[in-house]
Short mmCIF file of C-alpha atoms in Angstrom, two decimals:
data_model
loop_
_atom_site.label_atom_id
_atom_site.label_comp_id
_atom_site.label_asym_id
_atom_site.label_seq_id
_atom_site.Cartn_x
_atom_site.Cartn_y
_atom_site.Cartn_z
CA MET A 1122 94.28 -5.98 40.88
CA ALA A 1123 97.63 -5.14 39.32
CA THR A 1124 98.67 -3.06 42.34
CA VAL A 1125 98.41 -6.10 44.64
CA PHE A 1126 100.73 -8.08 42.37
CA ALA A 1127 103.03 -5.05 42.21
CA ALA A 1128 103.12 -4.79 46.01
CA GLN A 1129 104.04 -8.46 46.34
CA GLY A 1130 106.72 -8.19 43.66
CA ALA A 1131 108.26 -5.15 45.34
CA ALA A 1132 108.27 -6.87 48.74
CA VAL A 1133 109.90 -10.05 47.45
CA ALA A 1134 112.55 -8.01 45.65
CA ALA A 1135 113.19 -5.95 48.78
CA VAL A 1136 113.94 -9.04 50.85
CA SER A 1137 115.87 -10.89 48.13
CA THR A 1138 118.18 -8.04 47.18
CA THR A 1139 119.07 -7.16 50.78
CA VAL A 1140 120.23 -10.67 51.74
CA PRO A 1141 123.96 -9.76 51.72
CA ALA A 1142 123.40 -6.53 53.67
CA VAL A 1143 121.18 -8.17 56.32
CA LYS A 1144 123.71 -10.98 56.59
CA GLU A 1145 126.48 -8.48 57.29
CA ARG A 1146 124.45 -6.29 59.67
CA LEU A 1147 123.43 -9.17 61.93
CA ALA A 1148 126.71 -11.10 61.42
CA LEU A 1149 124.81 -14.15 60.17
CA SER A 1150 126.55 -17.23 58.82
CA PRO A 1151 125.61 -18.42 55.31
CA LEU A 1152 123.81 -21.40 56.86
CA THR A 1153 121.76 -19.15 59.16
CA MET A 1154 120.78 -16.93 56.23
CA THR A 1155 119.72 -20.04 54.35
CA VAL A 1156 117.54 -21.05 57.29
CA LEU A 1157 115.85 -17.64 57.21
CA VAL A 1158 115.14 -17.95 53.49
CA VAL A 1159 113.69 -21.42 54.09
CA THR A 1160 111.61 -19.98 56.96
CA VAL A 1161 110.00 -17.53 54.54
CA ALA A 1162 109.03 -20.38 52.21
CA LEU A 1163 107.63 -22.57 55.00
CA SER A 1164 105.63 -19.78 56.61
CA ALA A 1165 104.32 -18.71 53.20
CA GLY A 1166 102.93 -22.21 52.71
CA VAL A 1167 101.16 -21.94 56.06
CA GLY A 1168 99.97 -18.44 55.20
CA SER A 1169 98.48 -19.72 51.96
CA PHE A 1170 96.05 -22.00 53.79
CA ALA A 1171 95.49 -19.47 56.59
CA GLY A 1172 94.56 -17.03 53.86
CA LEU A 1173 91.61 -19.25 52.92
CA ALA A 1174 90.07 -18.67 56.35
CA VAL A 1175 90.63 -14.92 56.04
CA ILE A 1176 89.08 -14.83 52.56
CA ARG A 1177 85.99 -16.71 53.70
CA ARG A 1178 85.59 -14.38 56.65
CA VAL A 1179 86.22 -10.95 55.13
CA GLY A 1180 86.31 -11.50 51.34
CA LEU A 1181 89.06 -11.43 48.71
CA VAL A 1182 89.67 -7.69 48.48
CA ALA A 1183 89.85 -7.14 52.26
CA ALA A 1184 92.15 -10.15 52.59
CA MET A 1185 94.47 -8.79 49.88
CA ARG A 1186 94.62 -5.35 51.49
CA ALA A 1187 95.32 -6.75 54.96
CA ALA A 1188 98.04 -9.06 53.64
CA VAL A 1189 99.82 -6.24 51.80
CA LEU A 1190 99.74 -4.08 54.94
CA ALA A 1191 101.17 -6.98 56.96
CA THR A 1192 103.93 -7.35 54.36
CA ALA A 1193 104.93 -3.68 54.75
CA ALA A 1194 104.98 -4.10 58.54
CA ALA A 1195 107.19 -7.20 58.23
CA LEU A 1196 109.67 -5.29 56.07
CA LEU A 1197 109.93 -2.63 58.76
CA LEU A 1198 110.51 -5.29 61.41
CA ILE A 1199 113.24 -6.94 59.33
CA SER A 1200 114.95 -3.60 58.72
CA TRP A 1201 115.21 -2.61 62.38
CA ALA A 1202 115.43 -6.06 64.00
CA PRO A 1203 117.76 -5.70 67.00
CA SER A 1204 118.62 -9.39 67.18
CA ARG A 1205 118.64 -12.60 65.20
CA ALA A 1206 115.56 -13.90 67.02
CA VAL A 1207 113.51 -10.82 66.10
CA ALA A 1208 114.76 -11.06 62.51
CA ALA A 1209 113.65 -14.71 62.34
CA VAL A 1210 110.14 -13.82 63.58
CA SER A 1211 110.00 -10.94 61.12
CA TYR A 1212 110.92 -13.17 58.18
CA ALA A 1213 108.25 -15.67 59.28
CA LEU A 1214 105.60 -12.92 59.39
CA PHE A 1215 106.74 -11.78 55.96
CA GLY A 1216 106.26 -15.30 54.59
CA MET A 1217 102.79 -15.62 56.14
CA ALA A 1218 101.70 -12.37 54.51
CA LEU A 1219 103.10 -13.43 51.13
CA GLY A 1220 101.16 -16.69 51.28
CA CYS A 1221 97.91 -14.85 51.93
CA ILE A 1222 98.59 -12.48 49.02
CA ASP A 1223 99.32 -15.43 46.76
CA VAL A 1224 96.05 -17.25 47.28
CA SER A 1225 93.84 -14.14 47.33
CA ALA A 1226 95.41 -12.28 44.41
CA ASN A 1227 95.66 -15.35 42.17
CA ALA A 1228 92.06 -16.32 42.90
CA ARG A 1229 90.84 -12.86 41.99
CA ALA A 1230 93.00 -12.75 38.84
CA THR A 1231 91.66 -16.14 37.73
CA ALA A 1232 88.09 -14.91 38.16
CA VAL A 1233 88.83 -11.79 36.13
CA GLU A 1234 90.46 -13.79 33.33
CA ARG A 1235 87.60 -16.30 33.26
CA HIS A 1236 85.06 -13.49 33.04
CA TYR A 1237 86.72 -11.77 30.10
CA GLY A 1238 87.36 -15.09 28.35
CA ARG A 1239 90.91 -14.44 27.14
CA SER A 1240 94.46 -14.82 28.39
CA ILE A 1241 95.28 -11.85 30.65
CA PHE A 1242 96.74 -13.58 33.71
CA ALA A 1243 100.35 -13.01 32.66
CA SER A 1244 99.74 -9.25 32.53
CA PHE A 1245 99.15 -9.20 36.29
CA TYR A 1246 102.48 -10.96 36.78
CA ALA A 1247 104.07 -8.36 34.53
CA ALA A 1248 103.10 -5.78 37.17
CA TRP A 1249 104.69 -8.07 39.79
CA SER A 1250 107.96 -8.12 37.87
CA ALA A 1251 107.93 -4.40 37.07
CA ALA A 1252 107.63 -3.55 40.76
CA GLY A 1253 110.43 -6.04 41.48
CA ILE A 1254 112.68 -4.13 39.08
CA ALA A 1255 111.91 -0.85 40.82
CA ALA A 1256 112.61 -2.35 44.26
CA ALA A 1257 115.88 -3.93 43.11
CA LEU A 1258 117.06 -0.64 41.62
CA LEU A 1259 116.10 1.11 44.85
CA THR A 1260 118.30 -1.34 46.77
CA ALA A 1261 121.18 -0.78 44.36
CA GLY A 1262 120.75 3.00 44.55
CA THR A 1263 120.73 3.21 48.34
CA ALA A 1264 123.75 0.90 48.51
CA HIS A 1265 125.59 3.12 46.03
CA LEU A 1266 124.84 6.14 48.26
CA GLY A 1267 126.22 4.27 51.24
CA ARG A 1268 122.91 4.05 53.11
CA PRO A 1269 122.59 1.18 55.63
CA VAL A 1270 120.14 -1.63 54.98
CA GLU A 1271 117.78 -0.30 57.67
CA TYR A 1272 116.99 2.74 55.55
CA THR A 1273 116.78 0.68 52.36
CA LEU A 1274 114.14 -1.67 53.76
CA THR A 1275 112.25 1.22 55.35
CA ALA A 1276 112.01 2.86 51.93
CA GLN A 1277 110.88 -0.46 50.44
CA ALA A 1278 108.20 -0.75 53.14
CA GLY A 1279 106.99 2.73 52.22
CA LEU A 1280 106.70 1.66 48.57
CA VAL A 1281 104.65 -1.41 49.51
CA LEU A 1282 102.45 0.66 51.84
CA ALA A 1283 101.76 3.18 49.08
CA LEU A 1284 100.66 0.36 46.79
CA ALA A 1285 98.45 -1.08 49.55
CA LEU A 1286 96.55 2.20 49.78
CA THR A 1287 95.56 1.90 46.11
CA VAL A 1288 93.80 -1.47 46.52
CA ARG A 1289 90.12 -0.99 45.73
CA ALA A 1290 87.11 -3.28 45.32
CA HIS A 1291 86.04 -3.40 41.67
CA GLU A 1292 83.08 -5.70 41.23
CA LEU A 1293 82.85 -7.62 37.98
CA PRO A 1294 79.72 -7.01 35.88
CA THR A 1295 76.98 -9.41 36.92
CA ASP A 1296 75.36 -9.87 33.52
CA SER A 1297 76.83 -13.32 32.79
CA PRO A 1298 77.03 -16.70 34.51
CA LEU A 1299 80.81 -16.40 34.67
CA ALA A 1300 80.59 -13.11 36.50
CA VAL A 1301 78.10 -14.58 38.95
CA SER A 1302 80.47 -17.48 39.57
CA ALA A 1303 83.36 -15.08 40.18
CA HIS A 1304 81.18 -13.02 42.54
CA GLU A 1305 80.27 -16.08 44.56
CA GLU A 1306 83.92 -17.06 44.66
CA SER A 1307 84.92 -13.64 46.01
CA ARG A 1308 82.52 -14.14 48.90
CA GLY A 1309 84.27 -17.41 49.70
CA ASP A 1310 81.28 -19.70 49.16
CA SER A 1311 82.08 -23.33 49.86
CA VAL A 1312 82.20 -25.57 46.82
CA ALA A 1313 82.92 -29.30 46.91
CA LEU A 1314 86.32 -29.99 45.39
CA GLY A 1315 85.63 -33.60 44.58
CA ARG A 1316 87.92 -36.59 44.55
CA GLY A 1317 91.03 -36.85 42.47
CA LEU A 1318 91.78 -33.12 42.47
CA TRP A 1319 95.39 -33.65 43.57
CA GLY A 1320 95.90 -36.01 40.63
CA ARG A 1321 94.59 -33.44 38.17
CA LEU A 1322 96.79 -30.77 39.73
CA ALA A 1323 99.95 -32.91 39.55
CA PRO A 1324 101.13 -31.98 36.01
CA PHE A 1325 100.53 -28.29 36.72
CA GLY A 1326 102.28 -28.62 40.07
CA LEU A 1327 105.39 -30.34 38.70
CA VAL A 1328 106.02 -27.55 36.21
CA LEU A 1329 105.21 -24.93 38.84
CA LEU A 1330 107.67 -26.58 41.25
CA VAL A 1331 110.53 -26.45 38.74
CA ALA A 1332 109.66 -22.87 37.79
CA TYR A 1333 109.83 -21.79 41.42
CA VAL A 1334 113.08 -23.68 42.03
CA ILE A 1335 114.52 -21.48 39.30
CA ASP A 1336 112.82 -18.32 40.53
CA SER A 1337 113.91 -18.89 44.12
CA THR A 1338 117.50 -19.65 43.17
CA VAL A 1339 117.83 -16.54 41.03
CA SER A 1340 115.78 -14.24 43.29
CA SER A 1341 117.20 -15.29 46.64
CA TRP A 1342 120.84 -15.85 45.76
CA SER A 1343 121.78 -13.97 42.58
CA THR A 1344 122.80 -10.88 44.56
CA LEU A 1345 125.01 -12.94 46.85
CA TYR A 1346 126.29 -14.98 43.87
CA LEU A 1347 127.55 -11.83 42.15
CA HIS A 1348 128.98 -10.41 45.38
CA GLN A 1349 130.60 -13.59 46.67
CA THR A 1350 131.54 -15.67 43.61
CA LEU A 1351 132.08 -12.96 40.98
CA ASP A 1352 133.56 -10.36 43.40
CA THR A 1353 130.98 -7.72 42.47
CA ALA A 1354 130.43 -4.57 44.57
CA LEU A 1355 127.28 -4.41 46.72
CA SER A 1356 126.01 -1.50 44.61
CA LEU A 1357 126.18 -3.63 41.44
CA ALA A 1358 125.22 -7.06 42.82
CA PRO A 1359 121.42 -6.38 42.84
CA LEU A 1360 121.52 -5.74 39.08
CA ALA A 1361 121.24 -9.48 38.37
CA TYR A 1362 117.91 -9.57 40.22
CA ALA A 1363 116.78 -6.41 38.42
CA ALA A 1364 117.78 -7.92 35.06
CA TYR A 1365 115.93 -11.13 35.90
CA GLN A 1366 112.81 -9.10 36.59
CA VAL A 1367 113.30 -7.10 33.37
CA GLY A 1368 113.25 -10.42 31.54
CA THR A 1369 110.13 -11.62 33.35
CA VAL A 1370 108.20 -8.38 32.88
CA THR A 1371 109.09 -8.37 29.17
CA GLY A 1372 108.05 -12.00 28.76
CA ARG A 1373 104.84 -11.59 30.74
CA ALA A 1374 103.88 -8.43 28.90
CA CYS A 1375 104.08 -10.41 25.66
CA ALA A 1376 102.90 -13.82 26.93
CA ASP A 1377 99.15 -13.29 26.65
CA ARG A 1378 99.42 -12.09 23.06
CA LEU A 1379 101.80 -14.94 22.15
CA VAL A 1380 99.48 -17.52 23.71
CA ARG A 1381 96.55 -16.17 21.71
CA THR A 1382 98.63 -16.04 18.51
CA LEU A 1383 100.89 -19.12 18.65
CA GLY A 1384 99.13 -21.27 21.23
CA PRO A 1385 100.32 -22.33 24.68
CA VAL A 1386 102.21 -25.40 23.41
CA ALA A 1387 104.64 -23.40 21.25
CA VAL A 1388 105.08 -20.71 23.91
CA ILE A 1389 105.87 -23.13 26.74
CA ARG A 1390 108.21 -25.36 24.77
CA ALA A 1391 110.20 -22.40 23.42
CA ALA A 1392 110.38 -21.01 26.94
CA THR A 1393 111.91 -24.22 28.31
CA VAL A 1394 114.77 -24.20 25.78
CA LEU A 1395 115.58 -20.54 26.47
CA THR A 1396 115.42 -21.07 30.25
CA ALA A 1397 117.80 -24.05 30.20
CA ALA A 1398 120.31 -22.23 27.99
CA ALA A 1399 120.17 -19.06 30.10
CA LEU A 1400 120.69 -20.94 33.38
CA ALA A 1401 123.71 -22.69 31.89
CA GLY A 1402 125.07 -19.29 30.91
CA LEU A 1403 124.47 -17.94 34.42
CA ALA A 1404 126.34 -20.88 35.92
CA ALA A 1405 129.32 -20.36 33.61
CA ALA A 1406 129.43 -16.54 33.74
CA PRO A 1407 133.05 -15.29 34.02
CA ALA A 1408 132.07 -11.80 35.25
CA TRP A 1409 129.06 -9.87 36.48
CA PRO A 1410 127.97 -8.35 33.10
CA TYR A 1411 127.58 -11.85 31.65
CA ALA A 1412 125.67 -13.00 34.72
CA VAL A 1413 123.31 -10.01 34.47
CA LEU A 1414 122.59 -10.80 30.81
CA ALA A 1415 122.02 -14.49 31.58
CA ALA A 1416 119.70 -13.59 34.46
CA ALA A 1417 117.64 -11.44 32.09
CA CYS A 1418 117.32 -14.31 29.61
CA THR A 1419 116.35 -16.68 32.43
CA GLY A 1420 113.53 -14.36 33.43
CA LEU A 1421 112.39 -14.09 29.83
CA GLY A 1422 112.26 -17.86 29.47
CA VAL A 1423 110.57 -18.75 32.76
CA SER A 1424 108.13 -15.82 32.69
CA ALA A 1425 105.14 -17.57 31.12
CA LEU A 1426 105.23 -20.82 33.09
CA VAL A 1427 103.85 -19.63 36.43
CA PRO A 1428 100.86 -17.54 35.23
CA LEU A 1429 99.82 -20.12 32.63
CA CYS A 1430 99.93 -22.96 35.15
CA LEU A 1431 97.99 -21.02 37.80
CA ALA A 1432 95.38 -19.72 35.37
CA SER A 1433 94.75 -23.21 33.96
CA ALA A 1434 94.63 -24.87 37.39
CA GLY A 1435 92.20 -22.24 38.62
CA ARG A 1436 89.73 -23.29 35.93
CA LEU A 1437 89.50 -26.84 37.28
CA ARG A 1438 86.99 -25.77 39.97
CA PRO A 1439 85.60 -22.36 38.91
CA GLY A 1440 83.54 -21.96 42.08
CA ALA A 1441 86.40 -22.74 44.47
CA THR A 1442 89.41 -21.16 42.82
CA GLU A 1443 90.95 -19.94 46.06
CA ALA A 1444 90.90 -23.49 47.51
CA VAL A 1445 92.48 -24.94 44.35
CA LEU A 1446 95.20 -22.29 44.30
CA ALA A 1447 95.96 -22.84 47.97
CA ARG A 1448 96.73 -26.44 47.03
CA MET A 1449 98.81 -25.29 44.07
CA ASN A 1450 100.85 -23.21 46.49
CA VAL A 1451 102.10 -26.46 48.02
CA PHE A 1452 104.06 -27.00 44.78
CA ASN A 1453 104.93 -23.31 44.62
CA TYR A 1454 106.53 -23.16 48.06
CA ALA A 1455 108.07 -26.60 47.72
CA GLY A 1456 109.95 -25.15 44.75
CA VAL A 1457 110.86 -22.00 46.68
CA LEU A 1458 112.01 -24.16 49.59
CA ALA A 1459 114.07 -26.46 47.40
CA GLY A 1460 115.63 -23.64 45.39
CA GLY A 1461 116.32 -21.45 48.41
CA ALA A 1462 117.79 -24.24 50.51
CA ALA A 1463 119.84 -25.81 47.72
CA GLY A 1464 121.19 -22.43 46.57
CA GLY A 1465 122.16 -21.44 50.10
CA ILE A 1466 123.82 -24.74 50.90
CA LEU A 1467 125.76 -24.83 47.64
CA GLY A 1468 126.71 -21.18 48.04
CA SER A 1469 127.95 -21.66 51.59
CA THR A 1470 130.28 -24.41 50.36
CA GLY A 1471 131.59 -22.30 47.49
CA HIS A 1472 129.62 -24.04 44.72
CA PHE A 1473 127.15 -21.33 43.69
CA ARG A 1474 127.61 -22.20 40.02
CA LEU A 1475 126.08 -25.63 40.62
CA ALA A 1476 123.01 -23.89 42.07
CA TYR A 1477 122.27 -22.66 38.54
CA ALA A 1478 123.51 -25.65 36.56
CA ILE A 1479 121.19 -28.08 38.39
CA PRO A 1480 117.94 -26.18 37.63
CA ALA A 1481 118.97 -26.10 33.96
CA ALA A 1482 118.93 -29.89 34.01
CA LEU A 1483 115.55 -29.89 35.80
CA VAL A 1484 114.02 -27.74 33.05
CA LEU A 1485 115.11 -30.21 30.38
CA ALA A 1486 113.88 -33.11 32.52
CA GLY A 1487 110.43 -31.51 32.46
CA ARG A 1488 110.18 -32.52 28.81
CA LEU A 1489 110.63 -36.22 29.58
CA GLN A 1490 107.75 -38.48 28.63
CA VAL A 1491 105.61 -39.29 31.67
CA PRO A 1492 101.94 -40.23 32.05
CA GLY A 1493 99.86 -37.07 32.42
CA SER A 1494 96.85 -36.62 34.66
CA CYS A 1495 94.91 -35.28 31.68
CA GLY A 1496 94.21 -38.84 30.60
CA TRP A 1497 96.51 -38.87 27.60
CA SER A 1498 99.02 -41.63 28.17
CA GLY A 1499 102.56 -40.63 27.33
CA CYS A 1500 102.05 -36.88 27.12
CA ASP A 1501 104.99 -34.81 28.30
CA ARG A 1502 104.54 -32.65 31.36
CA LEU A 1503 104.82 -29.32 29.60
CA GLY A 1504 102.70 -30.48 26.71
CA CYS A 1505 100.09 -31.67 29.19
CA ILE A 1506 99.96 -28.24 30.77
CA ALA A 1507 99.68 -26.54 27.43
CA GLU A 1508 96.96 -28.81 26.08
CA GLN A 1509 94.91 -28.53 29.26
CA ALA A 1510 95.31 -24.76 29.13
CA ARG A 1511 94.09 -24.78 25.56
CA ALA A 1512 91.13 -27.02 26.40
CA SER A 1513 90.08 -24.80 29.27
#
């Protein structure tokens, strides 16, 4: 399981940290590069629902393996694209593959967590972040050696392909009702979702949307922010992304234990304060070392939000987790779309700092009192997530 998350993390890092180099190689304008980033988000949303059909036809493990292989192929196409049109198609294919990985890997991880009956979901995302660090450092290393982006992305594709070859089917023990439910889910059995599911998903989705606005803004544009706004060399600019992933892998490695020890409420609320402060620091950074440190703190703060939301949402319909998570991906990619587009537009007009100041305000707004779908009038969004996670 962890290798699938690692493959996705490496692929996302490969694309995110090569944005400036691809932009220069194809002579793309900032607006065109923004359109390509948005294309990835839109096609990933489509791929998320297309992944449901693949899962129901061939099963979760086969769908994960196929999607990771498609991701490696897309990286190769991006690296050697001879024209802008081919690059656009390649980015779209990349997004489709990511969407399929999202729904299949998260569904499987939810089933595993439900079977073992304890918080382990964040550990899978720790593998995602660890691979992202490795891919970002690979980009920085090849840039330092003066290698063109074609060779960088080819090496990244090789890394993803190697991880794809390690994907294996490991059946859960079938000696409990939970394991039987997970086994049925892996075969893609149809389960009625019932009415009102979107309403119950709303509080999870709102937090997930904000988390992915932050993730997309840091992941997609931090390299260009350091290179363009802070006048950082191309060999050093990917370090902000690497630092962000160091923060997320550290937070996710500790998140499961903290949730079991302190409870989800304390973990999530502390994470929101740290995230807002770190984003403000990133926006105000006077030089690249400060931006790298702020990016690391941002990753540490936001690290627990995504896995906790997805794990809790997946428990709403235990027999149809993949269908629930496909719907959650609507919020996921809406956040990626908003963060990627806003960051690119602000960056192209010379206002990259606002791209990090605005998400800081969104994080604090998430604590505003609004009616929650959990049925508790006046609960705050993050508290609603935490209490539902605890209840489930």
